[in-house]
Each structure stands twice: as structure tokens, then as C-alpha cells.
Amino acid sequence: MAGGALVNSGSGKEYPGKLTLYVLVTCVVAATGGLIFGYDIGISGGVTSMDSFLEKFFPEVHRKQQANRSTNQYCQFDSQLLQTFTSSLYLAALVASFFASGVTRAFGRKWSMFGGGVTFLVGAALNGAAKDVAMLIIGRILLGIGVGFANQSVPVYLSEMAPARLRGMLNIGFQLMITIGILAANLINYGTNKIKGGWGWRVSLALAAVPAGIITVGSLFLPDTPNSLLERGFPDRAQRMLRRIRGTHDVGAEYADLVAASEESKLVENPWANILQRRYRPQIIMALLIPFFQQLTGINVIMFYAPVLFRTLGFGSNTSLMSAVITGLVNVFATLVSIFTVDRLGRRKLFLEGGAQMIVCQIVVGTLIAIKFGTSGEGHFPKGYAAIVVLFICAYVAGFAWSWGPLGWLVPSEIFPLEIRSAGQSINVSVNMLFTFVIAQAFLTMLCHMKFGLFYFFGGWVFIMSLFVFFFLPETKNVPIEEMVLVWRKHWFWGRFIADNDVNGVEKPKSGEK
Ligand code: BGC
């Protein structure tokens, strides 16, 4: 068995070619799909903490909040309707990602991105012009459809355009765009909250049109990926495109592998039935558990509701939004850390360090809140005390941003063999959206009932997922995707699911070469 040599495998194929400017530009344009996802994540929390917005659409929540100042702070924002505003987007995205995979396959990745962009635009317009809750929620659903299409097609596009050895880094570029989108939304909310006249929230919601416009127009200029051209029956164009994006004529080996992979995947008639085979058990468990765990870190409590959370803790409306800007900045810069370390330190070290950091911060934050607010929810933070809470929340965000944030997308994308890669990816996207939805829908109610214990609750989950990583997630750094099965095979637990002839498959010449 190839054993240890695999982990820093020099045995992987290195195709000729470089990172061309052309690929860099196309990848940056495509990654703006992440920008839109991030903008959506960041905008709703800020908007729902604005008085004028609450007054217009959720007057009951607003009344309760005004009346409640000195009583139970934990429950002042608890409203199913308010949560539906935030969470409807993710349910729509979940459903849309399944449809998107069909479009992506039949018409190419760029048309999925274009469709996603146009839907965003309409959603942004509806939201900006909203007169009632129905218009708001329909707008959110349209944005969600856009997110579903973009999240399905953009990562696939990036992986197919990127030279193999830079795939990890470019993959985290998508996450970086997500965090930039969140930060932009936080900054915009901070600015529009200052607008007198109570229409600032309209500007926040309508500005989703900017990233939507970028991806809509940008996608029209994006070339098709060679894989997609091959899949759709244009071999000559595929080969020309490969030469152009690699900046060399010497693409024979890579092209042959693309043809082989495309032939092989055509042999699999139903990837959904295939994925249930015993030998894919490790990957399917990861595709279910990694996105589930990512959301159970509790990160979106901060991303969606930071301003609401900070207001709950007694910060003013303006200070709350400012604190959200600070966590947004930490999120972006900490993501850069993972870009530069993920291929050197490896995935497991980042997962485990980030996890430990998050657990400590969650316990500290929960305890600091418990001390001042107890179980009655009555109290407030003195200034210096509040600063310490924000500090620990920032350290928690940083821990997430170099572990479960990027790796929650990277790891599932690199562990699937080609024949089930797209099915596996849609499972990953939809599980992620499902639990994003659940957290968005349940958080305010959970805060009301579990109080400071909510932070211990998520801390407990981070503990469980760290144990899971420690025992069950093998290191995948530098392992060529086609040889990933060997990593599972030599794992103490997963090895039993993989028979010898499953492993032999990777060493045999691909079927297209015979
Ligand atoms: C997650 C989002 C989260 C974001 C925060 C992403 O990886 O999927 O749910 O809001 O990171 O940066």
C-alpha cells in the first residue's frame, strides 16, 4: 500500500502550464458569485435591527422591543415572521441548487451563473421597493434561487478552470468573496442606518443589485470550461480552450485525462443510485456531516444576527452595527490566513486549532453574558465589559474563518471521485442550506429560551465535531483527487468500506485511454 508517501504525494500528476492572467480574471469574475451569497448573509441582520424597518414590516416586534427595554433582553426579537424574512432565502436556495445542477450540466456553467444573476437582480429590486412583508419574502426567495444557482455552478467552474495544484487556493477564493460580501453588507448597513427619513433599509436591500449586476454581466463574458465543452459535444473547442487557459500548447496529457474522465462519467447513468454503494460510504458521510457541522458551529448566529445580538446585549443601534463591521473585518482577514496555510499546515491542523479556539470563546462569551444577564435576562453591560465580549466574539469568528468556513466548502469538493462528484456537491450545498435555514429560523427563539446557554450549546457541538475530525477525517492536503481513495483505504475506520479492487481502479489506466 502506498502509505505515508501519499500524504505529501509527489506521485500526483503535474500538467504543464501556468496560472495565466486569463484564468485569474475569469476566476475572479466567477467568484463574485460568493460575493452575492455573502451580501445576502450580511444584509438581513443589520436591516432587521433598524427601527424604521421593524416599524414598517414587523410593528409588533418593534413595539415589544421598545416596551421591553428593562425586562427580558433575551426575548425581545423573538418573532417567527422576522426569522422567516432571514431564512426564506436558504430554503429557496436549497431547492434551486438541485435544478441548477441540471442547467449547469446541459447548458454550461456560465448560463447557471447568468440565470442566478438575473434572478438576484429581480429579487433586489423587489426588496428595495417592498411595500409589505409578502413583497419582502418573495424578493428573498428570488435572491435565494440566485444563491442556489450560483453556489452550484461557481465552485464547479472554479475547479474546472484552475490548474490542479492551485485548486485549493482558488476554492478558498470563493470563501474569501463570501466574507467580502458580508463585510460590504455590514458597512452599507452602518451607513444607511444613519439616513434620516427611515428609508435606509431600502438602500441596503436594493444594493444587492450591485454584486448581482457584476455576476450577470460578468458571466456573459466568461468562457465555457473545457470540461463543459467536452460534455456538450465540442471536443475541438474544448482543446482550444484548454490551451488558452493553460497558456501552452502542451496540453495533451491533461486533455486526455479530461476526455477519459468525461467518458467515465458518461458511463454512470444514475449518480444518485451510485453514490449509495458501500465504497462511497466515507464520502457520503462527509458530504452530510461537514456542512451540518459547519452550521452547528453557530457562526451564522453572528453573521445574521450580530447587530441584533449586540442590541440584545444593550449596545445602541449604531454601536451594534459598528460591532458587526468589526467582526466582518476579522472574518475577511482570518480567511486570508487559511489561504496561505491550508496547503502547508493541512486541513486537520486548521480544523482542530480553529475548533479549540471557538470552544474557548463560546464558553467565555456564554459565561460573561450569564454573569450580567443571568437567567432573567435583566441587566446591561458596562462599557469595558462589552468590549471584552466583542473581543471574544472576534476571536471566535477568526477561529471559524480559518477552519470550518473555508474547509466546509473545500474538503467536500476534493474528496469525491469524478463519477459522483456533482451528486456529492449538490448534497453538500443542500445540507449546508438546510442547516443555514434551520439556524436562521430558530436562533431568536433559541436565544429566548436557552439564554446564555445557547453559547454553551454551540460550544458543545464544536467539541463533538472536533472529536469527529480527530478520529474520522484523514488529511487530504496535497493528495491528487484521483488518488483520494487510497487515503480512505488506509484509514483505520473507513478502510473497511473499500475493497481491494476499488483501490486498484485508481492505478489502472483510465478507460478513455485504452
Ligand atoms: C458559510 C456561511 C457563513 C460564512 C461566514 C460560509 O462558509 O457557509 O454559512 O455565513 O461562511 O463567513
Coordinates of C-alpha atoms and ligand atoms in Angstrom, one line a residue, residues 41 175 178-179 182 294-295 300 303 331 400 405 409 432, ligand 1:
I41 CA -25.9 36.8 4.6
Q175 CA -15.0 31.8 0.6
I178 CA -18.3 35.4 0.7
T179 CA -16.6 37.2 3.5
I182 CA -20.6 40.0 4.3
Q294 CA -20.2 23.9 9.7
Q295 CA -23.6 25.3 10.5
N300 CA -24.5 32.3 11.4
M303 CA -23.3 36.6 10.7
N331 CA -13.7 37.4 9.1
F400 CA -14.1 29.8 12.2
G405 CA -15.6 28.4 7.0
W409 CA -16.5 24.0 1.2
N432 CA -25.5 23.4 4.1
Ligands
BGC1 C1 -20.8 29.5 5.5 C2 -21.8 30.6 5.7 C3 -21.2 31.6 6.7 C4 -19.9 32.2 6.1 C5 -19.3 33.1 7.1 C6 -19.5 30.2 4.9 O1 -18.6 29.2 4.7 O2 -21.3 28.6 4.5 O3 -22.9 30.0 6.3 O4 -22.1 32.6 6.9 O5 -19.0 31.1 5.8 O6 -18.1 33.7 6.5

